[in-house]
mmCIF file of C-alpha atoms in Angstrom:
data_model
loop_
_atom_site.group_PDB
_atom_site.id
_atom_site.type_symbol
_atom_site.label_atom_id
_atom_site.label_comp_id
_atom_site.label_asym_id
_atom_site.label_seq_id
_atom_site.Cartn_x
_atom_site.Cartn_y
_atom_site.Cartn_z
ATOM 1 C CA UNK A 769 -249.022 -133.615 8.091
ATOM 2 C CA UNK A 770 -246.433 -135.659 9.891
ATOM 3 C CA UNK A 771 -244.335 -136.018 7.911
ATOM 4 C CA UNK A 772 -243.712 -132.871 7.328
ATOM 5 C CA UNK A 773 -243.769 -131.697 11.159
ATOM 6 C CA UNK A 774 -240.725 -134.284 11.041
ATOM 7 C CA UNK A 775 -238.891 -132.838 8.015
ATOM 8 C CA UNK A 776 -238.985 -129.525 10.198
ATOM 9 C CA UNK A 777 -237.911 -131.437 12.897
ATOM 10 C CA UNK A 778 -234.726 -132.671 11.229
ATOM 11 C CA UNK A 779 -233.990 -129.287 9.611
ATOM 12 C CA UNK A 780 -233.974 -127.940 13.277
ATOM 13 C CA UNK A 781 -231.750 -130.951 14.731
ATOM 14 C CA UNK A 782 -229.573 -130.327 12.123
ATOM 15 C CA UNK A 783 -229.137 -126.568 12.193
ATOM 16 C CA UNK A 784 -228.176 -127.132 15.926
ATOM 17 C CA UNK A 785 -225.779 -129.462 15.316
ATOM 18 C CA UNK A 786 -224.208 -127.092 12.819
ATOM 19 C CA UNK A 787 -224.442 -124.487 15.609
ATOM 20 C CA UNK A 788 -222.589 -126.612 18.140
ATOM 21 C CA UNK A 789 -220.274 -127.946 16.299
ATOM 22 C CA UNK A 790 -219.327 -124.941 14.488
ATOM 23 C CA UNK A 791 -218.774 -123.697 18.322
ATOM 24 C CA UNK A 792 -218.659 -119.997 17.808
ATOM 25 C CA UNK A 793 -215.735 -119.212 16.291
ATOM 26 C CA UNK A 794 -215.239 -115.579 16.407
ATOM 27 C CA UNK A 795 -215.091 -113.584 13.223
ATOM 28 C CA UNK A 796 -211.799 -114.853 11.299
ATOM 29 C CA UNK A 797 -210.782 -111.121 10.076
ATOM 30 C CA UNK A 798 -208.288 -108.584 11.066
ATOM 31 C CA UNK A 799 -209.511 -105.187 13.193
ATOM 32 C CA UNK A 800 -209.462 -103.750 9.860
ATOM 33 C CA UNK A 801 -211.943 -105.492 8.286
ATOM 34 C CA UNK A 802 -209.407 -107.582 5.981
ATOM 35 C CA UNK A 803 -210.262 -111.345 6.166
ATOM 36 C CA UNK A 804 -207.524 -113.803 7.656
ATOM 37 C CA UNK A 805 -206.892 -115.901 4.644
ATOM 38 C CA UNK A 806 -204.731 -118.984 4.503
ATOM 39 C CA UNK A 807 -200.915 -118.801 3.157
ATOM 40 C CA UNK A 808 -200.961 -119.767 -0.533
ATOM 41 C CA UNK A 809 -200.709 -123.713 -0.568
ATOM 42 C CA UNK A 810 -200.534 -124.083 2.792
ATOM 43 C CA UNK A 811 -200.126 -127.701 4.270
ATOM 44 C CA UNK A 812 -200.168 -127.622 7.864
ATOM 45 C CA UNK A 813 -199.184 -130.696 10.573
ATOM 46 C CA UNK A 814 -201.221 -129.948 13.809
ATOM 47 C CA UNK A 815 -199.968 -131.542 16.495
ATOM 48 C CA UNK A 816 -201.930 -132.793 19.564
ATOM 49 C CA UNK A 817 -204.622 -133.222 17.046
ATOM 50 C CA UNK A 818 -207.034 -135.395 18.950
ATOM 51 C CA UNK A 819 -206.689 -132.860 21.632
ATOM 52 C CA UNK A 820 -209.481 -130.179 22.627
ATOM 53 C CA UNK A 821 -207.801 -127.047 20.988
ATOM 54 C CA UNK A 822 -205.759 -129.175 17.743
ATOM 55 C CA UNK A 823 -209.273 -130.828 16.625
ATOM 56 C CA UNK A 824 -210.688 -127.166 16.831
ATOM 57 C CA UNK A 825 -207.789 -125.835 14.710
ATOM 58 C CA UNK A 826 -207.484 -128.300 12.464
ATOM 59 C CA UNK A 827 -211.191 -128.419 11.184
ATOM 60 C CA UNK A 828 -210.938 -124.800 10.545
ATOM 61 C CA UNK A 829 -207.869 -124.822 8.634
ATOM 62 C CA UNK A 830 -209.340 -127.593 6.635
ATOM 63 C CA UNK A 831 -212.658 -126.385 6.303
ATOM 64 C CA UNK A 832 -210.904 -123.118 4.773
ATOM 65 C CA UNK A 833 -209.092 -124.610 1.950
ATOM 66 C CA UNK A 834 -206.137 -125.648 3.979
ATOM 67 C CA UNK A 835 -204.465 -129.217 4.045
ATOM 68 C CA UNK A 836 -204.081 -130.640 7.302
ATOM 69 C CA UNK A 837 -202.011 -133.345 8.276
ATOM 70 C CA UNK A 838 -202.581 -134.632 12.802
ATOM 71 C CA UNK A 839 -199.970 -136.122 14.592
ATOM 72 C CA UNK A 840 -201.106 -137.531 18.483
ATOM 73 C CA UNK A 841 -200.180 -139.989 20.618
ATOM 74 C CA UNK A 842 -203.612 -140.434 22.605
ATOM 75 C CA UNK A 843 -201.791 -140.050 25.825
ATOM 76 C CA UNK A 844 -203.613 -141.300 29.037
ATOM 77 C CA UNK A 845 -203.208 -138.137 31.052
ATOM 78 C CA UNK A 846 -207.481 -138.101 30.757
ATOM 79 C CA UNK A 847 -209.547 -140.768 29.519
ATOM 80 C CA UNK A 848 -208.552 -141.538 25.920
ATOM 81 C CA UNK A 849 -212.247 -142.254 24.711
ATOM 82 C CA UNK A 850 -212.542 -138.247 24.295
ATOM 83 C CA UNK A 851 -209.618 -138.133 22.206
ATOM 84 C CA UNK A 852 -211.125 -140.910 20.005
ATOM 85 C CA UNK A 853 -214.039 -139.461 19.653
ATOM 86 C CA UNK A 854 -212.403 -136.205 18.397
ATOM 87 C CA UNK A 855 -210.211 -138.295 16.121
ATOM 88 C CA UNK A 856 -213.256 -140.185 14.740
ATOM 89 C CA UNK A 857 -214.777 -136.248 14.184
ATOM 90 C CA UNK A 858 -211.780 -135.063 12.369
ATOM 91 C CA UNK A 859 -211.854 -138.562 10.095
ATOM 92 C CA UNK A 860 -215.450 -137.851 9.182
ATOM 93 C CA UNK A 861 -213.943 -134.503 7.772
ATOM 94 C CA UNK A 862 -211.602 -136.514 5.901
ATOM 95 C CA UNK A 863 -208.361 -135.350 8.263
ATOM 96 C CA UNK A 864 -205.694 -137.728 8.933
ATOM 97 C CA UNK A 865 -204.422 -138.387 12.634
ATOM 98 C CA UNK A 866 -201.328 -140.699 12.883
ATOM 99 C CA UNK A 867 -200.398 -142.648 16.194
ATOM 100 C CA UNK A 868 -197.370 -141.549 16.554
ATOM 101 C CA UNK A 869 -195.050 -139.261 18.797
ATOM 102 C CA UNK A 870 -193.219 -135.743 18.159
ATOM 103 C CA UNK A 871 -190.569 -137.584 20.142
ATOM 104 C CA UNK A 872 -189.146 -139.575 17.200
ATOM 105 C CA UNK A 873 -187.489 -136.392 14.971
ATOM 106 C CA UNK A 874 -187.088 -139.014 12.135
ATOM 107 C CA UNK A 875 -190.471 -140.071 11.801
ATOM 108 C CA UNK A 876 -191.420 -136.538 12.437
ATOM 109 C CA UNK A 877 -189.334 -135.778 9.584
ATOM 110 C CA UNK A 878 -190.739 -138.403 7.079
ATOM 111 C CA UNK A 879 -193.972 -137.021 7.834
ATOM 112 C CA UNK A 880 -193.058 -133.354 7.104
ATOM 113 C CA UNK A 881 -191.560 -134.503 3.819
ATOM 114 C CA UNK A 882 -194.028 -136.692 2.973
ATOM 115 C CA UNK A 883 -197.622 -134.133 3.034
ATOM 116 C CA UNK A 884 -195.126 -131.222 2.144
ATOM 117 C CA UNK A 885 -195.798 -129.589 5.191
ATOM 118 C CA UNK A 886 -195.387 -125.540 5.391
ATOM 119 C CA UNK A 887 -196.085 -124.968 8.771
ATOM 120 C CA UNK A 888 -196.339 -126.598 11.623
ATOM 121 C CA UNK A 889 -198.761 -125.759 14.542
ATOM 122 C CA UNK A 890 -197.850 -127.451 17.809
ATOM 123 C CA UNK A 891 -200.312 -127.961 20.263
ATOM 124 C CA UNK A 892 -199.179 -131.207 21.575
ATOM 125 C CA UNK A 893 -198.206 -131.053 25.518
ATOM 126 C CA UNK A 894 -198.036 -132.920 28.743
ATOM 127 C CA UNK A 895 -200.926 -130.705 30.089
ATOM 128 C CA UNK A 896 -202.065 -130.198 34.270
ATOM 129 C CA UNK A 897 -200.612 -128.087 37.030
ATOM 130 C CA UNK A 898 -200.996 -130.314 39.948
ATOM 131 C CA UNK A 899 -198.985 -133.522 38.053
ATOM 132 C CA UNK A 900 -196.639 -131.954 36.891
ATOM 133 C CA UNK A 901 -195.340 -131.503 40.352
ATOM 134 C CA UNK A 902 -195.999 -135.203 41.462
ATOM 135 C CA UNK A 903 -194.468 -136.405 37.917
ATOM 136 C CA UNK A 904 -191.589 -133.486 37.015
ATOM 137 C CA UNK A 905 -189.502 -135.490 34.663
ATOM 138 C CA UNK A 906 -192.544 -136.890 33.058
ATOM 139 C CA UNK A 907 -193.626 -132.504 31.814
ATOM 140 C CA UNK A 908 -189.453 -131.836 31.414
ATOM 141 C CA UNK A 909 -189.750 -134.500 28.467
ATOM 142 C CA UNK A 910 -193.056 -134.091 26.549
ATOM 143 C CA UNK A 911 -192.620 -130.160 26.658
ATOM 144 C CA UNK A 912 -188.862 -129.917 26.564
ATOM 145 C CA UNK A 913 -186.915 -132.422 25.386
ATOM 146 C CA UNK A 914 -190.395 -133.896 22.731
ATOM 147 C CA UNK A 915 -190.782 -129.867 21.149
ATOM 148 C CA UNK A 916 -186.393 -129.869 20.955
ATOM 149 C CA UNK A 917 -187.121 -133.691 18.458
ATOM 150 C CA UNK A 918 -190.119 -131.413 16.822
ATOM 151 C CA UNK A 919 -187.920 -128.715 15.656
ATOM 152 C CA UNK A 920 -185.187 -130.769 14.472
ATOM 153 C CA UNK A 921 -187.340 -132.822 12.836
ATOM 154 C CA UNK A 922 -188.534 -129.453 10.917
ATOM 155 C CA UNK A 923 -184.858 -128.171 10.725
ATOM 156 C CA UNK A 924 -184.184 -131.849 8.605
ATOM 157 C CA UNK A 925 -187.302 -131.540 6.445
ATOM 158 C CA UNK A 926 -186.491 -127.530 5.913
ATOM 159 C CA UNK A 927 -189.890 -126.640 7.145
ATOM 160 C CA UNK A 928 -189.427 -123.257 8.863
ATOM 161 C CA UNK A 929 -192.720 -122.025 10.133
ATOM 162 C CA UNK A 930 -193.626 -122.544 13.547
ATOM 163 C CA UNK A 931 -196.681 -121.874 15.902
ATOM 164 C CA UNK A 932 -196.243 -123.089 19.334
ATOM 165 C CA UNK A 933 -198.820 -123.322 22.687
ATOM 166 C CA UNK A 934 -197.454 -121.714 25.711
ATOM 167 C CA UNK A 935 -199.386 -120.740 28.177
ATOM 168 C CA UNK A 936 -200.569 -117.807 31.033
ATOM 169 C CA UNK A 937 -198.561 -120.222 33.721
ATOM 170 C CA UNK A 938 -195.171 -118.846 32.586
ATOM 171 C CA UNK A 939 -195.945 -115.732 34.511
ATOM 172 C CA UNK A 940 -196.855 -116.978 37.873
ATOM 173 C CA UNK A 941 -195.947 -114.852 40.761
ATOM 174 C CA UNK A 942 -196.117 -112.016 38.749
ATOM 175 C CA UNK A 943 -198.678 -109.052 39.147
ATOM 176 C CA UNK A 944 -201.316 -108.764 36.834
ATOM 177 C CA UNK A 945 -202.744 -107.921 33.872
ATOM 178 C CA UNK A 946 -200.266 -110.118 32.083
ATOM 179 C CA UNK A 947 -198.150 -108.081 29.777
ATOM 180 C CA UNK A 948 -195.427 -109.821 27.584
ATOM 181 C CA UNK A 949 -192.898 -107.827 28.988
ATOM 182 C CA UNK A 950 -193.111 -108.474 32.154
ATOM 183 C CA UNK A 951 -190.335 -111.441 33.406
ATOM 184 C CA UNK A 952 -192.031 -114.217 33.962
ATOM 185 C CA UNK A 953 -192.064 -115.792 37.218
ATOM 186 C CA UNK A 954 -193.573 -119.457 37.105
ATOM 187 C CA UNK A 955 -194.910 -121.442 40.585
ATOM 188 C CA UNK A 956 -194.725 -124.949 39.323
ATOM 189 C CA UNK A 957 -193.223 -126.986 36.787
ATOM 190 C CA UNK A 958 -195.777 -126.921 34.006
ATOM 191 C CA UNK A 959 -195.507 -123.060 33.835
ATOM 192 C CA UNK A 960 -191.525 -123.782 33.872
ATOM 193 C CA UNK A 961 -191.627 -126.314 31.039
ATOM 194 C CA UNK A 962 -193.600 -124.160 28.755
ATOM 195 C CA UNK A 963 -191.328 -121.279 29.535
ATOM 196 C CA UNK A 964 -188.629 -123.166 28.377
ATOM 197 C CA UNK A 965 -189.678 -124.573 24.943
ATOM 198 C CA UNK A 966 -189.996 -120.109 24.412
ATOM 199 C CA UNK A 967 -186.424 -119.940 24.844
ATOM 200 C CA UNK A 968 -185.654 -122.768 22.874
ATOM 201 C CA UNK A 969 -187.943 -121.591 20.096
ATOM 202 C CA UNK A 970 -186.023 -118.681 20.597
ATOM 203 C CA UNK A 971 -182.542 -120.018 20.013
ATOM 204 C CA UNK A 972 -184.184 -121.987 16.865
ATOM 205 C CA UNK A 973 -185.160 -119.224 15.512
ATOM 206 C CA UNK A 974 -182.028 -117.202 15.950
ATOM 207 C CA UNK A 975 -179.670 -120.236 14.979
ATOM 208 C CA UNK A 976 -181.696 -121.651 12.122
ATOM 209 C CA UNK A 977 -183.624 -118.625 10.827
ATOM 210 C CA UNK A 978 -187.135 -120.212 12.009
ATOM 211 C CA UNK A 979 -190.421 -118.006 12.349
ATOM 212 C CA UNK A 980 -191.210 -118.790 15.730
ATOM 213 C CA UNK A 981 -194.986 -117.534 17.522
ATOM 214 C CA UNK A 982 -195.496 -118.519 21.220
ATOM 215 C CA UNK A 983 -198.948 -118.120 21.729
ATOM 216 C CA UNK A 984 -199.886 -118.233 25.745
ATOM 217 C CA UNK A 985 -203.431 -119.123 26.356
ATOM 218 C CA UNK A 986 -205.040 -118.363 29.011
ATOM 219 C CA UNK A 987 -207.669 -120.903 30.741
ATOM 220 C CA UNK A 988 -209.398 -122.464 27.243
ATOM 221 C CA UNK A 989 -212.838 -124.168 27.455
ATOM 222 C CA UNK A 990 -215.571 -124.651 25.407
ATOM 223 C CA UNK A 991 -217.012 -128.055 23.336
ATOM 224 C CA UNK A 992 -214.616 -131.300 23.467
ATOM 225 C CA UNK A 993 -212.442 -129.761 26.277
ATOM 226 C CA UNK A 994 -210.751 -131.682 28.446
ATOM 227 C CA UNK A 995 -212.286 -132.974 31.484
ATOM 228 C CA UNK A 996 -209.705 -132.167 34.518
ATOM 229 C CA UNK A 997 -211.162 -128.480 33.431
ATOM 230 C CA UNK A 998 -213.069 -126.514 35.779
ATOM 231 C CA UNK A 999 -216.104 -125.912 33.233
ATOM 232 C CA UNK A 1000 -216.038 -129.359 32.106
ATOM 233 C CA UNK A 1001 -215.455 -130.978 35.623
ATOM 234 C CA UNK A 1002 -218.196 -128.977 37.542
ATOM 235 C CA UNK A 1003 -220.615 -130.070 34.984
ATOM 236 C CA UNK A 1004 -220.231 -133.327 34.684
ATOM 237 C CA UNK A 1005 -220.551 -133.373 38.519
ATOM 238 C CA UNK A 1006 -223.912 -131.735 38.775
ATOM 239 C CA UNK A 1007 -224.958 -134.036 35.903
ATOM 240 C CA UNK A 1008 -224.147 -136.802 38.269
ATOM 241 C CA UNK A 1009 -225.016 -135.507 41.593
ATOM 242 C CA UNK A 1010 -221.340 -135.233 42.755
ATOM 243 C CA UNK A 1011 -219.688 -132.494 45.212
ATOM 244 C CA UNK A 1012 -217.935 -130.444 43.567
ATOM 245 C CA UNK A 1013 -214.366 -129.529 45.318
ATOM 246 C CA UNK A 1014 -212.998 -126.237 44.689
ATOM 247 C CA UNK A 1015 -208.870 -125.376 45.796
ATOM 248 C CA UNK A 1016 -209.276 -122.181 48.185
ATOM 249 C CA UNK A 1017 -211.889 -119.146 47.485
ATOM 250 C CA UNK A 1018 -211.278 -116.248 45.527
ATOM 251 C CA UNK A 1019 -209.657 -117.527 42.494
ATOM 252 C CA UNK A 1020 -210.741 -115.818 39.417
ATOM 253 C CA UNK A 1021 -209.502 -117.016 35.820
ATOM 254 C CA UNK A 1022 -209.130 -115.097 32.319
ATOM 255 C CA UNK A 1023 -211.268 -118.074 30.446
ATOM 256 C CA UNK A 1024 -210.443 -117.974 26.657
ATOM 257 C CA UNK A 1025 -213.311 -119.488 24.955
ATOM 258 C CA UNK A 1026 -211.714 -122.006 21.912
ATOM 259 C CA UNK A 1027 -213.227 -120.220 18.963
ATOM 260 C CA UNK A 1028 -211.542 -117.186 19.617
ATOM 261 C CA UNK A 1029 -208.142 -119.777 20.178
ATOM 262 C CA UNK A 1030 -208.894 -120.683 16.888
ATOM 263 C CA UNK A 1031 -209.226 -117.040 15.449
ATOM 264 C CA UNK A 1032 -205.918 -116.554 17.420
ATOM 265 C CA UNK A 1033 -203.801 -119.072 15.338
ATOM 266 C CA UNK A 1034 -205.253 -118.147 12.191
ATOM 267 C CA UNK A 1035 -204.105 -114.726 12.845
ATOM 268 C CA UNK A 1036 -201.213 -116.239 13.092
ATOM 269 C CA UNK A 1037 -200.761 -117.927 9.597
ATOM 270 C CA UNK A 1038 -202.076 -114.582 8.421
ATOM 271 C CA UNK A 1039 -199.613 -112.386 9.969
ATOM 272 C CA UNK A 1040 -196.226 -115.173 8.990
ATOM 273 C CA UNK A 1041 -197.764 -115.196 5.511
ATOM 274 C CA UNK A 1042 -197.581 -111.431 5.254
ATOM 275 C CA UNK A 1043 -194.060 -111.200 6.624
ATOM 276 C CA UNK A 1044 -192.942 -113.736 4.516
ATOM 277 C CA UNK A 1045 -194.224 -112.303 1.456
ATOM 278 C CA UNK A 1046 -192.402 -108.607 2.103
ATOM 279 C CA UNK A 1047 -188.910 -111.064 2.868
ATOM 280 C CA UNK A 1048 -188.521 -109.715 6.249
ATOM 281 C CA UNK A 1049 -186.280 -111.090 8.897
ATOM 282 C CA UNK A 1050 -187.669 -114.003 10.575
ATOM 283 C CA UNK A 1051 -190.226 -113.755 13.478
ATOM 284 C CA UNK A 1052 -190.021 -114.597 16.964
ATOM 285 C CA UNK A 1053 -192.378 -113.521 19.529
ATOM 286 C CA UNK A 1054 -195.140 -114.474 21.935
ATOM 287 C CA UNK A 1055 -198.571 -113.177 22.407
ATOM 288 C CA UNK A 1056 -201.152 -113.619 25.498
ATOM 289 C CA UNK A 1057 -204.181 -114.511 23.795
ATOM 290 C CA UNK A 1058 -207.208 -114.397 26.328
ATOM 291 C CA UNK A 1059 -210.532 -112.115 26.573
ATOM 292 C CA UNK A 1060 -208.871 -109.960 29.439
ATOM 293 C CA UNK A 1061 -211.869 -110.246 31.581
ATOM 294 C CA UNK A 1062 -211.272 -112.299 34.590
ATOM 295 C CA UNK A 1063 -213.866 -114.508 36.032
ATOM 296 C CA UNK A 1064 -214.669 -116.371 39.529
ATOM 297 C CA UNK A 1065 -214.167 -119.676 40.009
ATOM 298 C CA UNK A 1066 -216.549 -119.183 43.037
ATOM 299 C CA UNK A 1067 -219.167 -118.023 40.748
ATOM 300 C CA UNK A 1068 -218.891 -120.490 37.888
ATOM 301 C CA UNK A 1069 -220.975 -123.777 39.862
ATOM 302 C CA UNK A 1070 -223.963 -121.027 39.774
ATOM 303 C CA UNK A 1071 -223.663 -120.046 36.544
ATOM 304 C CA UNK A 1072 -223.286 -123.753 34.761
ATOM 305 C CA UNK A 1073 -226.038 -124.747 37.423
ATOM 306 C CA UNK A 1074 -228.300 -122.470 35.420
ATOM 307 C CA UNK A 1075 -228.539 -124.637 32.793
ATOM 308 C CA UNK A 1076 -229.501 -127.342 34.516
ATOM 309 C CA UNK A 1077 -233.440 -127.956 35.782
ATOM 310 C CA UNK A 1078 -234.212 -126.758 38.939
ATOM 311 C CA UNK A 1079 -233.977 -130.454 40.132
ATOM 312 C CA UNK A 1080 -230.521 -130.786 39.792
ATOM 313 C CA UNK A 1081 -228.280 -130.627 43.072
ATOM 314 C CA UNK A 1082 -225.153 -128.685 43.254
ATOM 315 C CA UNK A 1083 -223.251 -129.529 46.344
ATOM 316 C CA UNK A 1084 -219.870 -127.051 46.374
ATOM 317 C CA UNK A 1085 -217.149 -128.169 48.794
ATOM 318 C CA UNK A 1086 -214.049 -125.883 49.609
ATOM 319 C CA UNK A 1087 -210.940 -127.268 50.053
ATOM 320 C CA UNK A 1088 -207.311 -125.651 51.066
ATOM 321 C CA UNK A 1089 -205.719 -123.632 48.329
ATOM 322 C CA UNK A 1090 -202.182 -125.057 47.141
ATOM 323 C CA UNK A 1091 -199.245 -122.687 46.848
ATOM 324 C CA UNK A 1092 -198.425 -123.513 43.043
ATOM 325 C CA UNK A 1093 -201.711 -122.745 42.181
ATOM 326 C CA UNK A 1094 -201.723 -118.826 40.517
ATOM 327 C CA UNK A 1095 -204.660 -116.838 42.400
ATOM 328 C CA UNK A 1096 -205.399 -114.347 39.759
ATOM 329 C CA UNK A 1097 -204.930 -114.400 35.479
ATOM 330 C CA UNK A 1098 -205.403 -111.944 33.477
ATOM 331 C CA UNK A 1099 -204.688 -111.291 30.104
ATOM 332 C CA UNK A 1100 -202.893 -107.888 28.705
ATOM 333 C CA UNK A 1101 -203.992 -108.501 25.050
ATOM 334 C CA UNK A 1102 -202.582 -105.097 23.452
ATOM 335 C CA UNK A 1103 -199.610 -106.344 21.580
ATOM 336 C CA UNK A 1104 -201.803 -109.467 19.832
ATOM 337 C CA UNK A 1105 -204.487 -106.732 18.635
ATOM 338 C CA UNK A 1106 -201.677 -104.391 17.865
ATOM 339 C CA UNK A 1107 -199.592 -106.962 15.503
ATOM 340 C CA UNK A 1108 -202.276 -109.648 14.761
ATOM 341 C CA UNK A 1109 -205.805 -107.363 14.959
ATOM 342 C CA UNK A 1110 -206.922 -110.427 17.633
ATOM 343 C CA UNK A 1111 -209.612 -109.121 20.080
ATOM 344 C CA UNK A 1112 -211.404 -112.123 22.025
ATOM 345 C CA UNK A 1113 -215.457 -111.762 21.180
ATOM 346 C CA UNK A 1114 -217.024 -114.483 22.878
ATOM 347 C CA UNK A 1115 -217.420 -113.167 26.832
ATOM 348 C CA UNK A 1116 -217.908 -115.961 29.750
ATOM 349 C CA UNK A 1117 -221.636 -116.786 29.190
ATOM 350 C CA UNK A 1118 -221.915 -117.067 25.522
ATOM 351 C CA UNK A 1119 -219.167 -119.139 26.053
ATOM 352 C CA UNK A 1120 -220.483 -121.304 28.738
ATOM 353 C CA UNK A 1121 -224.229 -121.314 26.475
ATOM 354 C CA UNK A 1122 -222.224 -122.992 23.832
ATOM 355 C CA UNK A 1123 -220.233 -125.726 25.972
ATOM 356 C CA UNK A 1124 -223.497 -126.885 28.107
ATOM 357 C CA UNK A 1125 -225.321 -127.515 24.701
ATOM 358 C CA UNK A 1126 -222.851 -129.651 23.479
ATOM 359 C CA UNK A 1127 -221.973 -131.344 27.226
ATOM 360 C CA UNK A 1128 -226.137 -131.685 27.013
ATOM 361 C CA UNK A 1129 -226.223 -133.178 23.501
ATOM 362 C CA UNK A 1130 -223.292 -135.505 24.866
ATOM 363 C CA UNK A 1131 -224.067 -135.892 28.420
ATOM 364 C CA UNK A 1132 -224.768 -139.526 28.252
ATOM 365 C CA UNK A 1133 -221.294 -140.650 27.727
ATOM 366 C CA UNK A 1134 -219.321 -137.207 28.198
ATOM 367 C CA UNK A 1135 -220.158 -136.594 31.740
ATOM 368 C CA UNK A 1136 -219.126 -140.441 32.546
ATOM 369 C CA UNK A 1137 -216.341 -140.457 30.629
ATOM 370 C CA UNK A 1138 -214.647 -137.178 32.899
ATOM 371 C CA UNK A 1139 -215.412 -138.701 36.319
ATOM 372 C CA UNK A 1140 -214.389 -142.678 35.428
ATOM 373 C CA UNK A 1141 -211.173 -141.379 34.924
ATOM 374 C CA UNK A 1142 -210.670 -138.322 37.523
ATOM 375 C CA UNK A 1143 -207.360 -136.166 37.208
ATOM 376 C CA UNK A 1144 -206.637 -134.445 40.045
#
């Protein structure tokens, strides 16, 4: 009889861990009801791979029939132990990360020729509002000067087909909802640095015939995420019995859970493939990929809290707002459902269900490993 209560037992650990680690991706087909399959052969280099949104994308390319190649330079921005940890999950699923930087175009073009790499998706950043206006030259050269290497790495190897990260900071000071056309307007210097590797993917594309998609997410969480996040960061603080310090009231954010991120990119792939098939002239544009349905900050300690025993403190401290902080983000997703058929699924609490069962299946070394090494 015990043993097979604990056979049951197992089945059931195991199904959640399927659960969590499958994290929700939304359903990977077009509005029409067409699946988004993978470009014939497709080999893909991920960059930022041992980040929170490259581990998520490569796994899924993988998992459906694509060949993935990682490329990340475990920077030190957060503590590196969650990047190793995501490495050591993308290993286990027999994906390749190599220690090494998009900064060296020759090396990035040995590795292009080397996996015969189709397209590359580039994910890799200097991420973080506040540093990158204590440490400007630092974001100029991972997001500028780094992506600039990237490309001409791909222009040596003749790999063509590009999918970049932006992100909702390019728009700053403008009024929302967020629509593409609207001239962006950014408050600090990582909004400005991802604005300008848009234009240069821009002039790649027009130069050198690339396919270029700028894809600008807005406010990602969800399992593995980085830990200068809000959801991540309040957590882990509650876990621990730590105030929690929130930059000026009333600040609401468009949070894009990462499964839908991932649904986002595939669309991607899908939508280059399909161009490429009917010979059309190259592609360069941007989409705002979010769930257009802003959030407050104020009211996300109370809603994380609720998955916590009653026991558990939350101590909220309110601090002054900074000016290059954006208030208000929200996402204008009609072009990406118009041209890709992406609609976000996963709303703010089935999003924040799935990250506190992972941070509560992790807690023991995730929460530790956020606050030992605090961004600010």
């Amino acid at each position: 009889m015990h043993t097979r209560y604990l056979v049951i037992a197992l089945v059931v650990v195991s199904s959640l861990l399927t659960c969590w680690n499958a994290v929700g991706v939304s359903r990977l087909q077009h509005k029409s009801g067409v699946p988004y399959g993978l470009p014939e052969r497709c080999s893909v280099l991920v960059t930022g791979s041992a980040g929170f949104i490259g581990m998520h994308v490569a796994l899924n390319i993988q998992k459906n029939g694509g060949r993935v190649v990682g490329i990340d330079t475990y920077s030190r921005y957060y503590n590196p132990e969650i990047k190793e940890r995501r490495a050591k999950e993308l290993a286990s699923h027999n994906i390749t990360v190599y220690n090494a930087t998009i900064c060296d175009r020759s090396e990035v073009t040995k590795l292009l020729l080397r996996h015969n790499i189709t397209h590359v998706v580039h994910l890799a950043a200097q991420p973080g509002i506040g540093l990158s206006i204590k440490k400007p030259e630092e974001y100029v050269h991972v997001n500028v000067q780094c992506f600039t290497s990237l490309m001409e790495g791909m222009r040596s190897a003749g790999v063509s087909n590009l999918v970049y990260a932006s992100s909702s900071s390019v728009y700053g000071s403008v009024s929302p909802p967020f629509r593409e056309s609207q001239l962006p307007s950014p408050t600090n210097v990582y909004g400005a640095s991802k604005l300008q590797s848009e234009i240069l993917a821009s002039v790649y594309h027009r130069l050198y015939d690339f396919n270029v998609v700028g894809l600008r997410f807005f406010t990602v969480y969800g399992p593995w995420m980085r830990p200068d996040m809000a959801v991540y960061k309040f957590a882990s603080k509650m876990y621990l019995n730590k105030t929690i310090h929130i930059k000026g009231k009333g600040l609401q954010r468009d949070f894009t859970y990462v499964g839908d991120v991932v649904t986002a990119v595939r669309s991607v792939l899908w939508y280059l493939d399909k161009k490429n098939k009917k010979k059309k002239d190259a592609v360069d544009e941007v989409f705002n990929i979010g769930r257009s349905d802003p959030f407050p900050i104020d009211d996300l300690p109370n809603l994380l809290h609720s998955h916590f025993s009653k026991e558990t403190s939350m101590d909220v401290v309110y601090t002054s707002s900074v000016a290059y902080n954006m208030k208000y983000t929200s996402a204008d997703v009609t072009k990406a459902e118009t041209h890709l058929g992406f609609k976000a699924s996963i709303d703010v609490f089935e999003g924040v269900d799935l990250f506190m069962k992972w941070f509560q299946h992790n807690k023991d070394w995730c929460a530790k490993a956020a606050l030992d090494w605090e961004v600010d």
